[in-house]
CSV table of C-alpha atoms and ligand atoms in Angstrom, one decimal:
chain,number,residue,atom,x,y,z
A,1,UNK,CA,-112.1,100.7,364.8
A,2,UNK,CA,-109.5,99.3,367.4
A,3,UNK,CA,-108.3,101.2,370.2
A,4,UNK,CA,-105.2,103.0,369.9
A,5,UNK,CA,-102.4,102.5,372.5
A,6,UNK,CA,-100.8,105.7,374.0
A,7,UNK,CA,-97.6,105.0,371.7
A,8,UNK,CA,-99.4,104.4,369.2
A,9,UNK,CA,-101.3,107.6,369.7
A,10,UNK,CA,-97.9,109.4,370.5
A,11,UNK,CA,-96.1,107.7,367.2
A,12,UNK,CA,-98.8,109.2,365.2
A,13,UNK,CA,-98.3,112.8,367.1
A,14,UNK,CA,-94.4,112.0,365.7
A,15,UNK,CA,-95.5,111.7,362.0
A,16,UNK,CA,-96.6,115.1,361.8
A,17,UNK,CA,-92.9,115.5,361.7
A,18,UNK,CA,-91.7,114.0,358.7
A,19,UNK,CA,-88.0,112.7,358.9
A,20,UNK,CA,-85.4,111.9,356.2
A,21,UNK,CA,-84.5,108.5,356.8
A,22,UNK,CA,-81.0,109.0,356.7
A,23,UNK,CA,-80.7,107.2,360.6
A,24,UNK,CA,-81.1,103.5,360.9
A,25,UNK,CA,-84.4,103.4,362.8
A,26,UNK,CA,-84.8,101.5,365.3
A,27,UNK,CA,-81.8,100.8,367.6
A,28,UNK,CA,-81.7,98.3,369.8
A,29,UNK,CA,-82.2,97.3,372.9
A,30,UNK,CA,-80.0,95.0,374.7
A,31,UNK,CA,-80.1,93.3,377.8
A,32,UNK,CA,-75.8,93.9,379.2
A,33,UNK,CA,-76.1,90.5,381.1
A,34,UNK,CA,-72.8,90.6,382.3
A,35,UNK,CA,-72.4,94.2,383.7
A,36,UNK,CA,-75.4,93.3,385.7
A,37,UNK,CA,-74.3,90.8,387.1
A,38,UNK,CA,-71.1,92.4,388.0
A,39,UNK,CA,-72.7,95.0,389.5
A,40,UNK,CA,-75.0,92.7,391.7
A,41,UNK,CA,-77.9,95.6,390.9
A,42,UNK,CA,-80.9,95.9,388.7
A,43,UNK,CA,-81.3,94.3,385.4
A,44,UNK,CA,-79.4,96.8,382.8
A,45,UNK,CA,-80.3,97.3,379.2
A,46,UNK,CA,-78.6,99.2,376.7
A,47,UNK,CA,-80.6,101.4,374.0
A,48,UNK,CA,-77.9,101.2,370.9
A,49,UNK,CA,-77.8,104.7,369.5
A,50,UNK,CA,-74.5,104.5,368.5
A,51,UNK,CA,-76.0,102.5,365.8
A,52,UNK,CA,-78.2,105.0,363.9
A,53,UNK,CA,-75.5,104.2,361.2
A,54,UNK,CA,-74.9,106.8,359.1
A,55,UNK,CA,-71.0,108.0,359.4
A,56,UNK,CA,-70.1,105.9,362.8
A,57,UNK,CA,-73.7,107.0,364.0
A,58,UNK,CA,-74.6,108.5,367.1
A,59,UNK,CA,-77.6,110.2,369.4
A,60,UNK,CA,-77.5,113.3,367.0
A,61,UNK,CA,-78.3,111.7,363.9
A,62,UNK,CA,-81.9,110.8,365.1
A,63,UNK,CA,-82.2,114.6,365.8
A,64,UNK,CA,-80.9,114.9,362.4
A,65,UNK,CA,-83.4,112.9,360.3
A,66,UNK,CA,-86.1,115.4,361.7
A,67,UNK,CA,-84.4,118.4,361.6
A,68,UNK,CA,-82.7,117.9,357.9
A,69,UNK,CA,-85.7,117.0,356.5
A,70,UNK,CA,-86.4,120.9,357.7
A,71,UNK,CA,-83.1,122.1,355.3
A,72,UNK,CA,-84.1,120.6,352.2
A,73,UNK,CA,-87.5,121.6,352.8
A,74,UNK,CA,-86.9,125.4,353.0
A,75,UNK,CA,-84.5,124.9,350.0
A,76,UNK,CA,-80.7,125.1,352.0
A,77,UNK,CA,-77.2,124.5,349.8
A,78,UNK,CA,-75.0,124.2,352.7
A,79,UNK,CA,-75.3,123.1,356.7
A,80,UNK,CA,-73.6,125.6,359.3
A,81,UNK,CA,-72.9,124.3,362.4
A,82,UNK,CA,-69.9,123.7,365.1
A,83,UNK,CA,-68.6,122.0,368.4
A,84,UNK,CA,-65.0,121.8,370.1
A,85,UNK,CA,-62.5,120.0,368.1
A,86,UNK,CA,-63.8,116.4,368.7
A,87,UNK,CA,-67.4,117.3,368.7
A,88,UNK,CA,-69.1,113.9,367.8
A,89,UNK,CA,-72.7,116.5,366.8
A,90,UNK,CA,-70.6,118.2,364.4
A,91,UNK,CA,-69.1,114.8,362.8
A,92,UNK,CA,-72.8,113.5,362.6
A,93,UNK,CA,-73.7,116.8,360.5
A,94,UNK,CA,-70.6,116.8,358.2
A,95,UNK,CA,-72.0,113.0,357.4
A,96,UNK,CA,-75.2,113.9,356.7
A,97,UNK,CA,-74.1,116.6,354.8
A,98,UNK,CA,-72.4,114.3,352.3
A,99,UNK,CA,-74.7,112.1,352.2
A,100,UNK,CA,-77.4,114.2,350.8
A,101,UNK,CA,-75.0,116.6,348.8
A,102,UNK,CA,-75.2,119.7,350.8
A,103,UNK,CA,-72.1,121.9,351.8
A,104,UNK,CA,-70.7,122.1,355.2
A,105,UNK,CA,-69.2,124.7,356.9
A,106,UNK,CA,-68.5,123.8,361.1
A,107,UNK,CA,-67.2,126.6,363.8
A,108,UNK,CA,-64.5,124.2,365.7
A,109,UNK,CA,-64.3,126.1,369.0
A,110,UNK,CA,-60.4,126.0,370.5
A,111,UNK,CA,-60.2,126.5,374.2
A,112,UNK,CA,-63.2,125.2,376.1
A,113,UNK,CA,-60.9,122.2,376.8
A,114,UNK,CA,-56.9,121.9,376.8
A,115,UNK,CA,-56.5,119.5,374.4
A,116,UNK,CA,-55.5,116.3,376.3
A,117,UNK,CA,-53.3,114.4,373.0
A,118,UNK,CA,-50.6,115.5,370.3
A,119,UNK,CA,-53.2,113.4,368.2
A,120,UNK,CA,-56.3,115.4,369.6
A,121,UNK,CA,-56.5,117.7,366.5
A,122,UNK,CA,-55.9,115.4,363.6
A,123,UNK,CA,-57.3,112.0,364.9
A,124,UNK,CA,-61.3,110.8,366.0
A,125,UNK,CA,-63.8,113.3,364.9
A,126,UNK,CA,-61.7,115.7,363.2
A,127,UNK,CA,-60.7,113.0,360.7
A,128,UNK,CA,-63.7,112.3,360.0
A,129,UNK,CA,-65.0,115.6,359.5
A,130,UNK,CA,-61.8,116.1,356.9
A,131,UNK,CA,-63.0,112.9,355.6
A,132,UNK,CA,-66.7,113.9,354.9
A,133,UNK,CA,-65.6,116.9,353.2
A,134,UNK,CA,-66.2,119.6,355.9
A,135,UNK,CA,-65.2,123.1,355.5
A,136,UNK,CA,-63.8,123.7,359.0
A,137,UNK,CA,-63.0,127.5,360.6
A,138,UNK,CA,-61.3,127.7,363.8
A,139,UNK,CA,-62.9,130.1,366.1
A,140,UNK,CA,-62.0,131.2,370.0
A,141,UNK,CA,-64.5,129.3,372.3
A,142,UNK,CA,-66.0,132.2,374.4
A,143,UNK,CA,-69.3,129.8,375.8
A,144,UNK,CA,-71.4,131.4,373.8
A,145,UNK,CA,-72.5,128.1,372.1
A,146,UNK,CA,-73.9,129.4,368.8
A,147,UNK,CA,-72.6,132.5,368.3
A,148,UNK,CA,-69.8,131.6,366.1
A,149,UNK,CA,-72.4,129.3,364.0
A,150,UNK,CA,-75.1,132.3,363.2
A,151,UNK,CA,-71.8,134.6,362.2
A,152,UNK,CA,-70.9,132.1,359.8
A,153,UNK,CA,-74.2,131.4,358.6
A,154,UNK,CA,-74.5,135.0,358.1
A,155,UNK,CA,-71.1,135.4,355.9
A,156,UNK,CA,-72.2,132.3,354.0
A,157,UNK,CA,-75.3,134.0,353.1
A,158,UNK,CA,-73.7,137.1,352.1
A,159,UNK,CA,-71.5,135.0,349.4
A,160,UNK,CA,-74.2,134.2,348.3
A,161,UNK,CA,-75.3,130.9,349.6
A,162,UNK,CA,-78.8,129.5,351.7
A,163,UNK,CA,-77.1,128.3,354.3
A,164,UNK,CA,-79.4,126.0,357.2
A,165,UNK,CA,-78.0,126.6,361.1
A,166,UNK,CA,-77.8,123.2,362.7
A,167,UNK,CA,-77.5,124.6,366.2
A,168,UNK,CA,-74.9,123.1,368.5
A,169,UNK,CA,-75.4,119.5,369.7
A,170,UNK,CA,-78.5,120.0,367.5
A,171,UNK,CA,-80.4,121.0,370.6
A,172,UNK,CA,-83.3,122.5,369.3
A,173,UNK,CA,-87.3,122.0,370.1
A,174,UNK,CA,-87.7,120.2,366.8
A,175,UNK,CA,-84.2,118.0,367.5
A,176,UNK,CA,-86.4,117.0,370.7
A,177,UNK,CA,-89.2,116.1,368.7
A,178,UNK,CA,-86.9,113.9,367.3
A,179,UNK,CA,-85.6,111.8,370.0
A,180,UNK,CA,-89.0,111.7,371.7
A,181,UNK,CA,-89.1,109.1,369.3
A,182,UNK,CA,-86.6,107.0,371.2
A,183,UNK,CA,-88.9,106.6,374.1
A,184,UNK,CA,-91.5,105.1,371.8
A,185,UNK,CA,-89.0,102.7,370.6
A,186,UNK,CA,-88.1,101.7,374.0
A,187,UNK,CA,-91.4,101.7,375.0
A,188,UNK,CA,-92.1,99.1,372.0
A,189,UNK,CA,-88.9,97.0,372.5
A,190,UNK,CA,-89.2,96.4,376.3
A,191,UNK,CA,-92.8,95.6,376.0
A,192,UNK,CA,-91.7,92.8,373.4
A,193,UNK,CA,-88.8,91.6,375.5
A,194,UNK,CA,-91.3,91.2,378.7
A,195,UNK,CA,-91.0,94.2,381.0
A,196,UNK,CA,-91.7,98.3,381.8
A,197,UNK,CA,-88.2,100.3,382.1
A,198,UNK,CA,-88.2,101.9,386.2
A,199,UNK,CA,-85.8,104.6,385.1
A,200,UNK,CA,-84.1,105.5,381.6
A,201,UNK,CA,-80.1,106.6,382.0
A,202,UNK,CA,-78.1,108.7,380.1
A,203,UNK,CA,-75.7,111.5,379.7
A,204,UNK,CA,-77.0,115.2,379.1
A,205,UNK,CA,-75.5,118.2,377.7
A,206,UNK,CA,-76.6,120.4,375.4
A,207,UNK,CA,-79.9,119.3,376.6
A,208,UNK,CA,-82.1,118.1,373.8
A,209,UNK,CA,-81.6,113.8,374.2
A,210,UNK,CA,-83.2,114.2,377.4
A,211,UNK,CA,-85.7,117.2,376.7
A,212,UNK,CA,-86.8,114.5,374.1
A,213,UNK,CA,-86.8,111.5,376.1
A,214,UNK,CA,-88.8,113.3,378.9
A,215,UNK,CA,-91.8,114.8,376.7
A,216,UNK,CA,-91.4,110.8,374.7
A,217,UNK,CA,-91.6,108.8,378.3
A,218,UNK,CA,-94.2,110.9,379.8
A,219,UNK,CA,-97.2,109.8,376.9
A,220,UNK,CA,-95.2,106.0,376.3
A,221,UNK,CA,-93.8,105.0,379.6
A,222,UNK,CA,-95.2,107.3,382.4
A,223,UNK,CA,-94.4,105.3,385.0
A,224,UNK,CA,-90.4,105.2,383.7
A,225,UNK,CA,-87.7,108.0,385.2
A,226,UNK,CA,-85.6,109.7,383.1
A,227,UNK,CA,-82.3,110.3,384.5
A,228,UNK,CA,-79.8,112.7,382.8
A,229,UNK,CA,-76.7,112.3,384.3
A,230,UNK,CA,-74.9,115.8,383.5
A,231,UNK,CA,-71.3,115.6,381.6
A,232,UNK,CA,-70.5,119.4,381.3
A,233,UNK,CA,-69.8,119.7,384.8
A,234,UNK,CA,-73.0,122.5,384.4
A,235,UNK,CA,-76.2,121.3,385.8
A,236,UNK,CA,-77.9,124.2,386.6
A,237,UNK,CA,-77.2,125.1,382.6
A,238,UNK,CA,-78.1,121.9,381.5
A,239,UNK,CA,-81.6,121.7,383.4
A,240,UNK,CA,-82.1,125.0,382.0
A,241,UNK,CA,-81.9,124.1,378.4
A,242,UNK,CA,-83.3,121.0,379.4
A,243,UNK,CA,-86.7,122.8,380.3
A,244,UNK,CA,-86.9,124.4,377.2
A,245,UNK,CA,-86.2,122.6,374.7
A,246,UNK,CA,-88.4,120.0,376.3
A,247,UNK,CA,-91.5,122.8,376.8
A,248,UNK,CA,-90.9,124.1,373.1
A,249,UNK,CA,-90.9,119.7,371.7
A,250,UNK,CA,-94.4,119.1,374.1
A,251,UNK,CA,-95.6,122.1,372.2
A,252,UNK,CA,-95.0,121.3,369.1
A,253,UNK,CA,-96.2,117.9,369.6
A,254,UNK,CA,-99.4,119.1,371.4
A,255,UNK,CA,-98.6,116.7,374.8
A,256,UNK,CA,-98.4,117.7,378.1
A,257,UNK,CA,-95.0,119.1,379.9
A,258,UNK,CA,-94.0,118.8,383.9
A,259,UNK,CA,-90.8,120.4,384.7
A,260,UNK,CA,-90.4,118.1,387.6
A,261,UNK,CA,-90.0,115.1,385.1
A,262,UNK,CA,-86.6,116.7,384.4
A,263,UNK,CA,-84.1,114.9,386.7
A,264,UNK,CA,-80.3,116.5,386.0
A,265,UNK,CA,-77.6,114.3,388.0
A,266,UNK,CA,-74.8,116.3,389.0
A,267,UNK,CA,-71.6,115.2,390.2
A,268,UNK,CA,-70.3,112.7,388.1
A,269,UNK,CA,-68.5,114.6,385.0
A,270,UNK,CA,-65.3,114.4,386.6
A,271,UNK,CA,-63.1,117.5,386.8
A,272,UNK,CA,-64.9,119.5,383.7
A,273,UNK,CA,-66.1,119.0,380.2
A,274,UNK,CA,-63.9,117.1,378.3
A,275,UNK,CA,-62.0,115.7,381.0
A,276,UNK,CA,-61.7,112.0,382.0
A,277,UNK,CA,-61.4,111.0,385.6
A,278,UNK,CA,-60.7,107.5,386.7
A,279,UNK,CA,-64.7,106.7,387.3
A,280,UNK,CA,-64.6,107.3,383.1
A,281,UNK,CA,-61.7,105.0,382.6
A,282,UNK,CA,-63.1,102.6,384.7
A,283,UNK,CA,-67.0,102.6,382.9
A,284,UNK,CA,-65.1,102.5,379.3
A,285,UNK,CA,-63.2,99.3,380.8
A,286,UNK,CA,-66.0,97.5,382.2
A,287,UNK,CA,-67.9,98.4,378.9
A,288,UNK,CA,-65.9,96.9,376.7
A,289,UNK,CA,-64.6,94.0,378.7
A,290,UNK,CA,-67.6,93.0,379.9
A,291,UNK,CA,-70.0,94.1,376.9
A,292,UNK,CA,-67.9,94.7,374.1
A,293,UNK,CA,-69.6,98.3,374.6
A,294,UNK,CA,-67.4,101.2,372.6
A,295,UNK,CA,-67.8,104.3,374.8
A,296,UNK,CA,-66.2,107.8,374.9
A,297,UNK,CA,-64.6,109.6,377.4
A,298,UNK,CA,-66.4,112.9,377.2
A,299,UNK,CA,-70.1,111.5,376.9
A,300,UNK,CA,-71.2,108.1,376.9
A,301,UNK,CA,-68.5,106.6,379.7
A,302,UNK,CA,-69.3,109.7,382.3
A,303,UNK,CA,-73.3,108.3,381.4
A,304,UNK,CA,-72.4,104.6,382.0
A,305,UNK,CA,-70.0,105.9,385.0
A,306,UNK,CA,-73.4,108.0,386.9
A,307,UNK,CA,-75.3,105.1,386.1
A,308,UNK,CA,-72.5,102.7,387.9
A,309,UNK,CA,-72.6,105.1,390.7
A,310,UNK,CA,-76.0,105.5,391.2
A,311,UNK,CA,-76.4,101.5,391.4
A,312,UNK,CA,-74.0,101.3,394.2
A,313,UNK,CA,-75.4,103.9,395.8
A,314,UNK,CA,-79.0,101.1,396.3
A,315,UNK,CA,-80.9,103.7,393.8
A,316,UNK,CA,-82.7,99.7,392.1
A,317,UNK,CA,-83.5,97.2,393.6
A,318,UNK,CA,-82.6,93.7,391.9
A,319,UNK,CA,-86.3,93.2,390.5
A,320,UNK,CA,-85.6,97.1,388.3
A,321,UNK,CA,-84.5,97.0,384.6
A,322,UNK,CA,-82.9,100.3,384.1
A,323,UNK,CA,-82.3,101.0,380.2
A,324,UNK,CA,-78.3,103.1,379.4
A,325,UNK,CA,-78.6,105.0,376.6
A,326,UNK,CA,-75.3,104.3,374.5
A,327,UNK,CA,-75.2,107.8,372.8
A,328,UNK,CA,-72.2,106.7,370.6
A,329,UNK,CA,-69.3,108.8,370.3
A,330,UNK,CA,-66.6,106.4,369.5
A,331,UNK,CA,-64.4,108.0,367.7
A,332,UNK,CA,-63.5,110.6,370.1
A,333,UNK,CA,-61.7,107.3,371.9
A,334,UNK,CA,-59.0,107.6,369.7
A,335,UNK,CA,-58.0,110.5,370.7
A,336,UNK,CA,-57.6,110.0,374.3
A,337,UNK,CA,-55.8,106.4,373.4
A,338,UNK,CA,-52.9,107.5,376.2
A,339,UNK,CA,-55.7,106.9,378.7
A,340,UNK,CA,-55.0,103.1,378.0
A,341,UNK,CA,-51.3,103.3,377.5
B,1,PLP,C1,-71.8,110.8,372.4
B,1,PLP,C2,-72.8,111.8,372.9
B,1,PLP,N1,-73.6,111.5,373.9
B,1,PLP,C3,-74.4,112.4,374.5
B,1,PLP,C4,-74.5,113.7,374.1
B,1,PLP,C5,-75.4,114.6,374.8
B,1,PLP,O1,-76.6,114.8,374.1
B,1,PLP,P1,-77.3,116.3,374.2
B,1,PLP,O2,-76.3,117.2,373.7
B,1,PLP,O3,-78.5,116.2,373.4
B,1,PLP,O4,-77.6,116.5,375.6
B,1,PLP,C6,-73.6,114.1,373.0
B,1,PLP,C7,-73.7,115.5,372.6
B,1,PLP,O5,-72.8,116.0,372.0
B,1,PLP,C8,-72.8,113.1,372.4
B,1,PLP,O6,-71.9,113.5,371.4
């Protein structure tokens, strides 16, 4: 019987977790030959999951094909979950939720951010969610991320209904046991393209992308970094949630856990969550000028902007490849448009 590889060993760890199918699977993995070679740095990559697909994609919908196949499996009629008003997680579940027929009822939390558009309310995300046929309820943001989700959940089930929490940004042991399957992809894809990542980039928030990408690296790409650059303007928070949704994912996948794989980058999510500054105007330019690279200004452009950051500070030498995670979120663009006015 041939040997198995370590991703191969760690892809069949994966299976035990069944997942819907609903993402397109796998992304890929780009060389950005131009930012590169503005930047005078390492050789960058891009990992393209804003092209899982399914309702203008996005990081959360790989988390989703793992953790839906949990709803329908324990019977659920409706999703229940929330996010501020442009939430791209909460977009991502009010797709899936039409997709496979379920109801779906979101929490859109008012206040963690001023909103920075006349259009930030009714363009981007929240047209979409309108779109998809969402149910949405306004709630008070008080930074108690789930709260609001369980109390619906809880009325919905009073009327009647089996609602399924999807927690916010579906952070969640299991949503980590999902995108541990990114590293195996990139693992795969670099292999085939000729080299071994030195360090994985991308932005972290609600803490399961990189719990996942930490418990995937360590068994397919040990000697790779990853390096979650924080965009809530919380890293001790985010490092915390980090830990355990990446202990509870190792766990459940029976591999090995080292907190001191978990590297949180703070210092480059501008003045607070939500909130562009000119380092995220400047990494959605060079994006999309350069790349023809759609990023946000909440997520993916305060990633590509730490990344930017940390290659003029000398962290890579020339000989690196460094892979960006493009996490999607798109459609929030639209509603800071006055950004490019
Ligand atoms: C576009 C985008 N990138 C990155 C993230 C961060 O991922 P996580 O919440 O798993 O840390 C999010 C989360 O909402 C997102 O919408």
């Amino acid at each position: 019987m041939p040997m198995l590889s370590s991703v191969d060993r760690f892809v069949k760890a994966l299976a035990r977790f069944p997942r819907l199918g609903i993402a397109h699977l796998p992304t890929p993995l780009e060389p950005m030959k131009r930012l590169s070679a503005h930047l005078n740095g390492p050789r960058l990559w891009a990992k393209r999951e804003d092209c899982t697909g399914l309702g203008m994609g996005g990081n959360k919908l790989r988390k989703l094909d793992y953790v839906l196949h949990d709803a329908i499996t324990s019977g659920a009629d409706t999703l229940v979950s929330g996010g501020v008003v442009q939430s791209n997680s909460q977009r991502q579940v009010a797709a899936a939720a039409a997709k496979l027929g379920l109801g779906c009822h979101l929490a859109v939390y008012h206040g963690r951010l001023s909103p920075p558009s006349p259009e930030y309310e009714t363009t981007g995300n929240a047209l979409l969610n309108r779109l998809f046929g969402a149910t949405l309820h306004d709630v008070p943001w008080n930074g108690d991320r789930n709260g609001a989700i369980r109390e619906l959940a809880d009325k919905l089930r009073a009327q009647g209904r089996k609602p399924y929490v999807v927690p916010y940004g579906v952070s969640s042991p299991l949503g980590a046991v999902g995108y541990a399957s990114t590293a195996a992809e990139i693992a795969t894809q670099a292999a085939a393209q000729g080299f071994a990542p030195h360090s994985i980039v991308h932005c972290t928030g609600s803490g399961a992308t990189q719990a996942g990408l930490v418990v995937g690296a360590r068994a397919c790409l040990p000697k790779t970094r990853i390096v979650g650059i924080d965009i809530d303007a919380e890293p001790d928070r985010v490092r915390a949630d980090v830990l355990a949704f990446g202990k509870g994912a190792a766990d459940l996948l029976d591999q090995p856990f080292a907190p001191a794989d978990v590297d949180v980058v703070a210092g480059h999510a501008g003045p607070a969550y939500g909130v562009p500054h000119a380092a995220t105007t400047q990494a959605i330019k060079l994006g999309a000028s350069l790349e023809g690279l759609v990023l946000d200004p909440v997520y993916s452009a305060k990633g590509l902007a730490g990344l930017i950051a940390l290659v003029k500070a000398g962290r890579w030498s020339k000989d690196q490849d460094v892979v960006f995670v493009h996490t999607g979120g798109a459609p929030a663009l639209f509603a800071y448009r006055h950004l490019f006015d």
